[in-house]
Tab-separated table of C-alpha atoms in Angstrom:
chain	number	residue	atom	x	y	z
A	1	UNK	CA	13.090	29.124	-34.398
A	2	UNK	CA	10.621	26.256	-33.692
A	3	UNK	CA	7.543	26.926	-35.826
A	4	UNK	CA	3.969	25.519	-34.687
A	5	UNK	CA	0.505	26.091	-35.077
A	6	UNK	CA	-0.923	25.455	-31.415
A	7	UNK	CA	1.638	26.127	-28.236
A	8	UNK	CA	-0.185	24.765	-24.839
A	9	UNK	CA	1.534	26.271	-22.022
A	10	UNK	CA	0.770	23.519	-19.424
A	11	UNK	CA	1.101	19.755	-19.563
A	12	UNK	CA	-1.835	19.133	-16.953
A	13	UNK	CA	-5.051	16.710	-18.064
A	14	UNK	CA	-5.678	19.954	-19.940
A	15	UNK	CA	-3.084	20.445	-21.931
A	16	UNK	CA	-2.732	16.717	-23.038
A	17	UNK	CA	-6.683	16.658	-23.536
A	18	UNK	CA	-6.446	19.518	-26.229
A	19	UNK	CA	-3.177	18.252	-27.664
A	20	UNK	CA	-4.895	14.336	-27.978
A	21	UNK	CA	-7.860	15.638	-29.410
A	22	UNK	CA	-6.162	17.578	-32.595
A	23	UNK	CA	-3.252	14.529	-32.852
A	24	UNK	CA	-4.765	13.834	-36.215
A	25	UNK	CA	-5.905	17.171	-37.249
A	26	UNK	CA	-2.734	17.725	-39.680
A	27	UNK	CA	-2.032	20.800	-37.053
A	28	UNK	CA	1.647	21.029	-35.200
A	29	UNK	CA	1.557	21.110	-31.843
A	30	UNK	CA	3.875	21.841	-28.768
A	31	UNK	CA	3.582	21.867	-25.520
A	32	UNK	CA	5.908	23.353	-22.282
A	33	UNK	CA	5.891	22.830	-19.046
A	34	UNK	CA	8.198	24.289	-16.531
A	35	UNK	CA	8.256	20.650	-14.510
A	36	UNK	CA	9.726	17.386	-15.600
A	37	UNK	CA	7.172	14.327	-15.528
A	38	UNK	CA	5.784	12.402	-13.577
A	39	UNK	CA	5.767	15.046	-11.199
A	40	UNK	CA	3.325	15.349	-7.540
A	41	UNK	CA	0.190	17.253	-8.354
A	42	UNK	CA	-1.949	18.201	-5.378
A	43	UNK	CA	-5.630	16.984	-5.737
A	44	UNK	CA	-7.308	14.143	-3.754
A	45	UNK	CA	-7.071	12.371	-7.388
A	46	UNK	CA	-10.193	10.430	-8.193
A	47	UNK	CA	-11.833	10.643	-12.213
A	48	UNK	CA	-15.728	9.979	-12.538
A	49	UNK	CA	-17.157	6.921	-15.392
A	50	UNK	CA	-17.330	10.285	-17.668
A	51	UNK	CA	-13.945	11.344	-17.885
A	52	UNK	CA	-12.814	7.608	-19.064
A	53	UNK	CA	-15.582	7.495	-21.773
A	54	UNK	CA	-14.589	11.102	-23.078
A	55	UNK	CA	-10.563	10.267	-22.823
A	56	UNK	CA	-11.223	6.933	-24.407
A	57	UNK	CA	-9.093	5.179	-21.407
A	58	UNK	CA	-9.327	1.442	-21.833
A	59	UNK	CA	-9.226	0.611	-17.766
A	60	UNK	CA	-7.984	-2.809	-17.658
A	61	UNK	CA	-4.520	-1.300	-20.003
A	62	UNK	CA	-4.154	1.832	-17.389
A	63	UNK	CA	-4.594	-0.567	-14.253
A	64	UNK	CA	-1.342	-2.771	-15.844
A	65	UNK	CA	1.071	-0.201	-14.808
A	66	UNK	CA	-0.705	2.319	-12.512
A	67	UNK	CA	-2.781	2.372	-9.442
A	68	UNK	CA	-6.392	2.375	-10.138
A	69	UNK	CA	-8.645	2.005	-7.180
A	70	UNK	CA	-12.411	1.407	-7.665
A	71	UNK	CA	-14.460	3.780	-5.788
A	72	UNK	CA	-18.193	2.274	-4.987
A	73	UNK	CA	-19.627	5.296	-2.197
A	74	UNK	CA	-18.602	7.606	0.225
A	75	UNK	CA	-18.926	8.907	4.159
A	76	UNK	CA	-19.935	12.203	4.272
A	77	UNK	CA	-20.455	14.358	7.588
A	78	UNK	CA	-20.277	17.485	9.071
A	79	UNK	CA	-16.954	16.868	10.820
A	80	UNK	CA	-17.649	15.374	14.157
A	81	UNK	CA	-20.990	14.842	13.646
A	82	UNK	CA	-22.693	11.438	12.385
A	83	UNK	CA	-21.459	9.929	9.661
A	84	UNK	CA	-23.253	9.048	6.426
A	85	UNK	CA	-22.307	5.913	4.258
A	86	UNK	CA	-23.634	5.528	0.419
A	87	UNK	CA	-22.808	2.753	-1.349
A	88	UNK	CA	-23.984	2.964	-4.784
A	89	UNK	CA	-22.616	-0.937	-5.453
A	90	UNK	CA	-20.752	-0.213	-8.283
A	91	UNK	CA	-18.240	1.874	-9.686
A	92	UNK	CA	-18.652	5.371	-9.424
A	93	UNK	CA	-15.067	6.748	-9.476
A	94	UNK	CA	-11.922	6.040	-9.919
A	95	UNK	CA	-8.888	6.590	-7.674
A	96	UNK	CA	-5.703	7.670	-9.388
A	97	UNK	CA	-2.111	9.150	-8.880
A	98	UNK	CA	-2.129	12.223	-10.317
A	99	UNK	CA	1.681	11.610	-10.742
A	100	UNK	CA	0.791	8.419	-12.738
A	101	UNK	CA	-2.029	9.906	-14.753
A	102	UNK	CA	-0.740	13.242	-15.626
A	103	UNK	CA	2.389	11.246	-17.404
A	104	UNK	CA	-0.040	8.608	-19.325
A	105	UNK	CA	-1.734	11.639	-20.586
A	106	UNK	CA	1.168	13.151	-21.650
A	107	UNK	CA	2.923	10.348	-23.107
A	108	UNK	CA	-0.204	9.598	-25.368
A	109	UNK	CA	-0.925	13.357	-26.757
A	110	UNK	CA	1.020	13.251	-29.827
A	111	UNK	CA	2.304	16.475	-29.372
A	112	UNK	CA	6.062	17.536	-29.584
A	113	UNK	CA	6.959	18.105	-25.792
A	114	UNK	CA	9.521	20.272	-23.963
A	115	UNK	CA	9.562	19.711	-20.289
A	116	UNK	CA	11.590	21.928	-17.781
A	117	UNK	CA	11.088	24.800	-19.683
A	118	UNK	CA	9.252	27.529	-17.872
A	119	UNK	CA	7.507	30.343	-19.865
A	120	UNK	CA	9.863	32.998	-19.695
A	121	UNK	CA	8.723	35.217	-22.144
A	122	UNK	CA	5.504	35.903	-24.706
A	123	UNK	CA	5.592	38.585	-27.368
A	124	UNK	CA	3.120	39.071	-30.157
A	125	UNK	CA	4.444	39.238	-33.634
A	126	UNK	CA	2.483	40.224	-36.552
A	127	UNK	CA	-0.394	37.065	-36.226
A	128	UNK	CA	1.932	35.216	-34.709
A	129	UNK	CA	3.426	34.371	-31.015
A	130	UNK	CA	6.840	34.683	-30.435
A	131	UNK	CA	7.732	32.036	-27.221
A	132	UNK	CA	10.924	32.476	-25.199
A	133	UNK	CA	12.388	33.933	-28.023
A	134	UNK	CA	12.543	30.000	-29.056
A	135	UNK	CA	8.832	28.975	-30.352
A	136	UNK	CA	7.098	30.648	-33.189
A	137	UNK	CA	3.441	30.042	-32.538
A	138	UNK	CA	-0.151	31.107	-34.358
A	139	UNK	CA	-2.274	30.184	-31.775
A	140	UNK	CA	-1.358	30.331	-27.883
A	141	UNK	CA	-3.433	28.171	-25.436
A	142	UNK	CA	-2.698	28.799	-21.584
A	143	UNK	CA	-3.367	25.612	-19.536
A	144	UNK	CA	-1.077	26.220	-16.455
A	145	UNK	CA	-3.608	26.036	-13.583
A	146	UNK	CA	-4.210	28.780	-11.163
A	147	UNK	CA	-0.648	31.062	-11.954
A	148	UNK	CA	-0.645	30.156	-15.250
A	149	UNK	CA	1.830	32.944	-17.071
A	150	UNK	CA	-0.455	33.473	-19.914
A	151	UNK	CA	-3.668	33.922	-18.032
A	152	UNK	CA	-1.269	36.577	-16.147
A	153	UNK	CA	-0.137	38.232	-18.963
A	154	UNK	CA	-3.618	38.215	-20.722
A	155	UNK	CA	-4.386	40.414	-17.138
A	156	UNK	CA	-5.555	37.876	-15.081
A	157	UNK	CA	-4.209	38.602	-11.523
A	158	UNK	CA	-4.199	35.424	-9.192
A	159	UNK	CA	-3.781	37.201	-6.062
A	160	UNK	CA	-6.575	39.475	-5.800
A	161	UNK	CA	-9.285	37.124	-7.208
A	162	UNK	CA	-10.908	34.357	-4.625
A	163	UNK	CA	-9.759	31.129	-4.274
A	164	UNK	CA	-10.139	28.298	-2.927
A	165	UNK	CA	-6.786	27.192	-1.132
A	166	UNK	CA	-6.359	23.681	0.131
A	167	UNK	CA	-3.337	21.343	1.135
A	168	UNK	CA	-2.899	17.536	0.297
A	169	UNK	CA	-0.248	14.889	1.281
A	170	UNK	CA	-0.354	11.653	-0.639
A	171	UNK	CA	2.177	8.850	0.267
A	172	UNK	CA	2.366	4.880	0.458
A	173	UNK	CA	1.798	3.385	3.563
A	174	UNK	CA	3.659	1.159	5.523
A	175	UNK	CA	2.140	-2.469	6.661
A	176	UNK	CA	1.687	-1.209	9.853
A	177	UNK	CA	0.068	2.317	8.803
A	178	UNK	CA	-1.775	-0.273	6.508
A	179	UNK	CA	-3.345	-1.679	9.663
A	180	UNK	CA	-4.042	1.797	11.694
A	181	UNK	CA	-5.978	3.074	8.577
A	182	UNK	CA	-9.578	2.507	8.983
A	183	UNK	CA	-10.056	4.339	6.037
A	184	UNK	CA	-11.592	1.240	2.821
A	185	UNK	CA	-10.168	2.105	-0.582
A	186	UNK	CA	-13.553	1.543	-1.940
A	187	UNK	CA	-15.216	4.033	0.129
A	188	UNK	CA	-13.342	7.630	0.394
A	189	UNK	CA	-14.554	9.516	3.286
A	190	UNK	CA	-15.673	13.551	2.882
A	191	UNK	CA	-15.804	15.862	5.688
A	192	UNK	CA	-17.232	19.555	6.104
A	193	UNK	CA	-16.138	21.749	8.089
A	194	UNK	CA	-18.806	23.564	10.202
A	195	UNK	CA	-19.170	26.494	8.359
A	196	UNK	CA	-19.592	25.150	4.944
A	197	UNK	CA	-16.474	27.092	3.588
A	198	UNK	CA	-14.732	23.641	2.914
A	199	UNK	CA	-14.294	20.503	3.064
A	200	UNK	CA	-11.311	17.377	4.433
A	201	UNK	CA	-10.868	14.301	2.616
A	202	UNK	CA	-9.285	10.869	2.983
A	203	UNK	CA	-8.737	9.030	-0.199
A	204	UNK	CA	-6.985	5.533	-0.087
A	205	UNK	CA	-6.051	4.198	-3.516
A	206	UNK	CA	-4.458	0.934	-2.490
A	207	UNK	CA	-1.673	0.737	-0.413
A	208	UNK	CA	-1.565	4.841	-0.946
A	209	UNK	CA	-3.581	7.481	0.950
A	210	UNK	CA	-4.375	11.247	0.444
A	211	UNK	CA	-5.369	13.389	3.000
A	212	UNK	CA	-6.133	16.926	2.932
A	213	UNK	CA	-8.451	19.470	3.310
A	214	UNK	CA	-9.332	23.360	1.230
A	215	UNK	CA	-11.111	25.803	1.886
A	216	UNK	CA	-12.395	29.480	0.043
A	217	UNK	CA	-11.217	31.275	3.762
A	218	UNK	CA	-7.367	30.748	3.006
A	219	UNK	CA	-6.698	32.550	6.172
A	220	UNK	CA	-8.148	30.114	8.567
A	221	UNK	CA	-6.507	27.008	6.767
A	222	UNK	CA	-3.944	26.225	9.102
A	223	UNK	CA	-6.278	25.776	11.800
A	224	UNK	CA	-8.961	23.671	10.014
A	225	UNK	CA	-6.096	21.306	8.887
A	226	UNK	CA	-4.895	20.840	12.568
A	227	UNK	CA	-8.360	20.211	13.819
A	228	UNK	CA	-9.077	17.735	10.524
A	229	UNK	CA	-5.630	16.566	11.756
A	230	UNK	CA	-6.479	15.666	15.234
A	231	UNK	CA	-10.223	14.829	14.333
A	232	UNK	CA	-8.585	11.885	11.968
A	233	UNK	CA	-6.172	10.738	15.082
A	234	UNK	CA	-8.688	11.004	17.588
A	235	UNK	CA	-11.549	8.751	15.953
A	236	UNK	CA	-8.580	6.585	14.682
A	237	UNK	CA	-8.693	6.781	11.226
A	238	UNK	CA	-5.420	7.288	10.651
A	239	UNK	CA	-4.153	6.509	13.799
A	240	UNK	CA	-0.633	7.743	12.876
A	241	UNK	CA	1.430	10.324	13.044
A	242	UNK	CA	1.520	12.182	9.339
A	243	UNK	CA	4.549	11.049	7.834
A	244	UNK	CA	5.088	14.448	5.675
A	245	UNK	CA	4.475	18.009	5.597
A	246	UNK	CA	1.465	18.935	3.043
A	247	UNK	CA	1.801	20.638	-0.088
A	248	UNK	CA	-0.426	23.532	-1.087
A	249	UNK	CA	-2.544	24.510	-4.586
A	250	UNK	CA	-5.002	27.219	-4.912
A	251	UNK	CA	-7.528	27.280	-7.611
A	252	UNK	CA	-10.663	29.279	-8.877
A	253	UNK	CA	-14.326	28.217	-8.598
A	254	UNK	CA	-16.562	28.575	-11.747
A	255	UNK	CA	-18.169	31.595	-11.545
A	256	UNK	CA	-16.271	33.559	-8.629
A	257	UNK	CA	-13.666	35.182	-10.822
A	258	UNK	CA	-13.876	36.835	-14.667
A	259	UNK	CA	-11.060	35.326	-16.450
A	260	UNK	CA	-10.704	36.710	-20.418
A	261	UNK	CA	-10.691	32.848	-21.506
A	262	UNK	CA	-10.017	33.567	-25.745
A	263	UNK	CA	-8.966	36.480	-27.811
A	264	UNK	CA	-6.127	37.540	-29.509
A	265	UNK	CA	-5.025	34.779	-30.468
A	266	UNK	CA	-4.858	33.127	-27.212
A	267	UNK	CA	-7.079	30.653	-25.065
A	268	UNK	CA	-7.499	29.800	-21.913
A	269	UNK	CA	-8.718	26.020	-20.592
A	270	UNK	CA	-8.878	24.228	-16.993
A	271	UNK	CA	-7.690	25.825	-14.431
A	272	UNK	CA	-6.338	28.731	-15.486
A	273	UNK	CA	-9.675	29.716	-16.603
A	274	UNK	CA	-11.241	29.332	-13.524
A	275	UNK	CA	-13.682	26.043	-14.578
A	276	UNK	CA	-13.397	23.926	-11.154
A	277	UNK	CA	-16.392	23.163	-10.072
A	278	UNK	CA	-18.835	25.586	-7.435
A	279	UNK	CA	-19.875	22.889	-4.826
A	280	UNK	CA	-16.400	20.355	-4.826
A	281	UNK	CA	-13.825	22.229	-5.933
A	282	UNK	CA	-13.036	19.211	-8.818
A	283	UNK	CA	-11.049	20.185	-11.286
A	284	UNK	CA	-10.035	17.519	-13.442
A	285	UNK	CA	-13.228	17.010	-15.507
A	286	UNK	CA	-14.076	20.362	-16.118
A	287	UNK	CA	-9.968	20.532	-17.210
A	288	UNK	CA	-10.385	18.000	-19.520
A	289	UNK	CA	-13.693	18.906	-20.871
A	290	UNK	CA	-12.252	22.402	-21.754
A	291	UNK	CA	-9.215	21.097	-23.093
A	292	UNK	CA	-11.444	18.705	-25.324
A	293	UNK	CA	-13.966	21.835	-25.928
A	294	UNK	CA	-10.837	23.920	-27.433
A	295	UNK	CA	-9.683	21.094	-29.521
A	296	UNK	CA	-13.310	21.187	-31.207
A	297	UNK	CA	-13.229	25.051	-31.884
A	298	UNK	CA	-9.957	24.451	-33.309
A	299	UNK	CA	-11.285	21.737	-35.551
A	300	UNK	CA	-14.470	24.047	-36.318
A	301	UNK	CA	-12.332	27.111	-37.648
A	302	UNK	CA	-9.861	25.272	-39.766
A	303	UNK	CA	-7.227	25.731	-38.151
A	304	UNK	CA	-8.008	29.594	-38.794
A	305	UNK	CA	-7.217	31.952	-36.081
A	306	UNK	CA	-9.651	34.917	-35.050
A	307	UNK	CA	-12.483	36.134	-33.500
A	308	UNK	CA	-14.825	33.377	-34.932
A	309	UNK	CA	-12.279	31.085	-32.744
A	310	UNK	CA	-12.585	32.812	-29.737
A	311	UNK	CA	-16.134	32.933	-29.837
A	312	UNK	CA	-16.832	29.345	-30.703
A	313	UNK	CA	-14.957	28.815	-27.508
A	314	UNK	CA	-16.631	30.612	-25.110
A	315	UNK	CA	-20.244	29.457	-26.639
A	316	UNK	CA	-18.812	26.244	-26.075
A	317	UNK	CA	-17.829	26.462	-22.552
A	318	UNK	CA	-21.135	28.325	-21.644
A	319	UNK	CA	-23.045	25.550	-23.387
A	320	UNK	CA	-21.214	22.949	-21.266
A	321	UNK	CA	-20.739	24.484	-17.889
A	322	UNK	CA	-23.917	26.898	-18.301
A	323	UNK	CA	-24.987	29.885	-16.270
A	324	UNK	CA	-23.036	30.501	-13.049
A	325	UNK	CA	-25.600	29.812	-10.000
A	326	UNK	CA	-25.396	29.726	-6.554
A	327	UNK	CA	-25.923	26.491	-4.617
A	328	UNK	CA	-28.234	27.489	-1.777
A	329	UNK	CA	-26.816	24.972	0.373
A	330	UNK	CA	-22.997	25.526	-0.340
A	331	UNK	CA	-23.311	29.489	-0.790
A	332	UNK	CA	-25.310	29.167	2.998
A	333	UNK	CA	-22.102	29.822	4.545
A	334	UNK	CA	-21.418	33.226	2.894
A	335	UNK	CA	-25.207	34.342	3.637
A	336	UNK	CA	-26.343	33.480	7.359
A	337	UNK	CA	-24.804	33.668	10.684
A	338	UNK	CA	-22.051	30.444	11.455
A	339	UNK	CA	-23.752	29.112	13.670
A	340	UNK	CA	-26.737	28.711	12.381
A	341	UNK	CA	-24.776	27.531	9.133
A	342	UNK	CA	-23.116	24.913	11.835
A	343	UNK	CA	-27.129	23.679	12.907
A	344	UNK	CA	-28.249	23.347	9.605
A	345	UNK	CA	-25.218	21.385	8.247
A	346	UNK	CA	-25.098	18.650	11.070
A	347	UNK	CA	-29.066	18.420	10.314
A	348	UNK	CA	-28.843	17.996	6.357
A	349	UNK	CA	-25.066	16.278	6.423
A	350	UNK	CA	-26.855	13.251	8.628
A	351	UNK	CA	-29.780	12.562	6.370
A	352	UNK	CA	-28.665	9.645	3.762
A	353	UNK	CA	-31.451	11.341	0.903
A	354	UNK	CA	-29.420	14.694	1.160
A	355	UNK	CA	-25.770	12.949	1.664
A	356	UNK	CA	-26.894	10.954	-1.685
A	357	UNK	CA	-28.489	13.066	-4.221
A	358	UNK	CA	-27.383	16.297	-2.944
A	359	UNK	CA	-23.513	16.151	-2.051
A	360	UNK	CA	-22.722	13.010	-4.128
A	361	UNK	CA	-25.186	12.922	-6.949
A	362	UNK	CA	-25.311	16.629	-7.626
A	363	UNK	CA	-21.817	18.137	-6.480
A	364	UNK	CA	-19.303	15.914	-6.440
A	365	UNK	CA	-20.262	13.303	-9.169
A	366	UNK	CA	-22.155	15.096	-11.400
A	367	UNK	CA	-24.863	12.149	-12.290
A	368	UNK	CA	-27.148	13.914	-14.364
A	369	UNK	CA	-23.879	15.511	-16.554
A	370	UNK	CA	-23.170	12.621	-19.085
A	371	UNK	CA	-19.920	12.657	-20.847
A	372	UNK	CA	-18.934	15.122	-23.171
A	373	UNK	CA	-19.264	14.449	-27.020
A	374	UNK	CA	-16.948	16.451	-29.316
C-alpha cells in the first residue's frame, strides 16, 4: 500500500497550489485525479496581477509555451443596452487556457501524481485514510470542484444546495472567424442579463475565444444562452455560426451553501468548498488562495493532524474571505420585482463610475484585495 502524509483528491489550481506550497516541507504528498492532463476545464480563464505574485509565475517563462493574453479593460452592459468601455491602460488580467495552466501547475507541484484514477473508495482507519484500497493517507484534502467525492462523503450534497450553473465553449479560430470577431483580446466583453441572475462573456486570448454565459436560475439557462447566442450574431460580434456544442460546470457561491470545510482528518479547498466568489462567480483565485491557506495550516501544526488543524483552517479562510455579505446590487435580483431589477440595471450598467469601481474594481478584480502572503 502507498503510504503518504497529505492525499489531494483533485489536480485543479487547488490541488497543485496546496501540493507546491508544502514541496519542501519534508511531508509526502499525492495527488489523484480521475482525468488525464491537460484536460478542457470550463471557465472563461483569465488570472488577476495577484494570483501571479502569490503562485510566483515568472510571465515571460509561462508565455514561451502557452497562450497568455494581456487583458487592459473591459465592456460591460446590461445585454442590449449601451455598452461601457474601461480601459485601465495596463495590465489588469491575464487570459489563459485553463487546459494549458492547469498542466503547468501540475507539472511544477512536486507531488507524486496518479492521473486517471477516480476516487472509488474512502475508509477511515485508525488515524489514518485508507484510499481505493491502494493509498494509505493521514491527512485527506478534497479539492475536486463542485462533485468532489470527498466533500460528498463528508455529507455535502451537490444537488440540493444552489448553484450557479453556466456553459462555456473555447476553441481556436479560423482566419476567417479571425476577421468576423469584433471581439479585441485586450478588452474581454461582460454582459448581464436583465435580471441580474447572471452574466455572458466573450474572452479572446489570441487566436482563441471563449464564450459562454451562467447563471444561479439553472432552469432558465438554455434560453439565456440562445438569446446571448443570437444577441452576439446579431450585433456581429461573432458573426459566425458556433463551431461546437458548449460544455457545462456548476459551482457554489461563497456564502450560499454550508460546506463542513475541515475535520476529521479531512479538508476541503476551492471549489468543493464553495469559495467562488458572490458577485463573478471567479473561482480560480479564491481556489488557489485556499489551496495556499491549507498548505500554511499544514505548515503551522507540524505536520500534526487534529482539531488544532482544522481550526487553523477555517480561521484562516474566514480571515481571508471574511463575513459572507450580500451585494445590494447583485442580490437586487432575488429582492425586487424583474422589471424593476431590468430599469435599474440598464441605468447603473451605462454609467462608466459604476461599470469601473463597482463591477470591475470591486467584483470581478478585486482591487482593494492584494495578494495573499503565506
Amino acid at each position: 500500500m502507498d503510504a503518504c502524509d497529505v492525499l489531494i483528491v483533485g489536480a485543479g489550481p487547488a490541488g497543485t497550489s496546496c501540493a507546491w506550497k508544502l514541496r519542501d516541507s519534508g511531508l509526502s504528498v499525492v495527488i489523484l485525479d480521475r482525468q488525464t492532463f491537460p484536460r478542457d476545464k470550463v471557465c472563461g480563464g483569465w488570472i488577476t496581477p495577484p494570483v501571479v505574485e502569490e503562485l510566483e509565475m515568472d510571465l515571460q517563462e509561462y508565455s514561451r509555451g502557452h497562450v497568455l493574453q494581456s487583458i487592459h479593460g473591459f465592456r460591460t452592459s446590461r445585454m442590449g443596452s449601451r455598452e461601457v468601455e474601461t480601459d485601465y491602460g495596463r495590465p489588469i488580467s491575464y487570459g489563459i487556457r485553463r487546459c494549458e495552466f492547469d498542466d503547468f501547475l501540475l507539472k511544477r507541484c512536486g507531488a507524486r501524481i496518479h492521473q486517471g484514477v477516480p476516487l472509488a473508495s474512502l475508509e477511515p482507519s485508525g488515524d489514518r485514510w485508507i484510499v481505493n484500497s491502494q493509498f494509505n493517507a493521514r491527512l485527506m484534502i478534497g479539492a475536486g470542484g463542485h462533485f468532489c467525492p470527498v466533500a460528498r462523503l463528508r455529507g455535502a450534497n451537490a444537488r440540493q444546495e444552489v448553484s450557479v450553473a453556466a456553459q462555456e465553449m473555447e476553441f481556436e479560430m479560423s482566419e476567417t472567424q479571425r476577421e468576423q470577431c469584433s471581439i479585441r483580446p485586450e478588452i474581454p466583453e461582460l454582459y448581464f442579463c436583465a435580471d441580474m441572475k447572471g452574466y455572458g462573456w466573450c474572452v479572446r486570448k489570441k487566436s482563441f475565444l471563449n464564450i459562454g454565459l451562467g447563471r444561479l436560475d439553472p432552469h432558465a439557462l438554455p434560453n439565456h444562452l440562445a438569446a446571448f447566442g443570437a444577441f452576439l450574431k446579431k450585433t456581429r460580434k461573432v458573426a459566425f455560426d458556433l463551431p461546437a456544442k458548449m460544455a457545462g460546470h456548476s459551482y457554489l457561491l461563497y456564502g450560499r451553501a454550508k460546506r463542513n470545510v475541515a475535520g476529521d482528518g479531512v479538508l476541503l479547498i476551492g471549489d468543493a468548498a464553495g469559495l467562488a466568489y458572490s458577485q463573478s462567480g471567479e473561482g480560480i483565485r479564491p481556489a488557489i488562495e485556499s489551496g495556499l491557506l491549507a498548505a500554511k495550516a499544514i505548515l503551522a501544526a507540524g505536520g500534526a493532524i487534529g482539531p488544532s488543524l482544522s481550526e487553523t483552517y477555517r480561521c484562516l479562510l474566514a480571515q481571508r474571505f471574511g463575513k459572507v455579505q450580500e451585494e445590494w446590487a447583485f442580490d437586487m435580483g432575488r429582492h425586487l420585482p424583474t422589471r424593476l431589477v431590468s430599469s435599474l440595471a440598464r441605468i447603473l450598467l451605462a454609467s462608466p463610475w459604476f461599470s469601473r469601481r463597482v463591477i470591475l474594481d470591486r467584483w470581478f478584480l478585486h482591487s482593494d484585495e492584494p495578494a495573499l502572503v503565506c
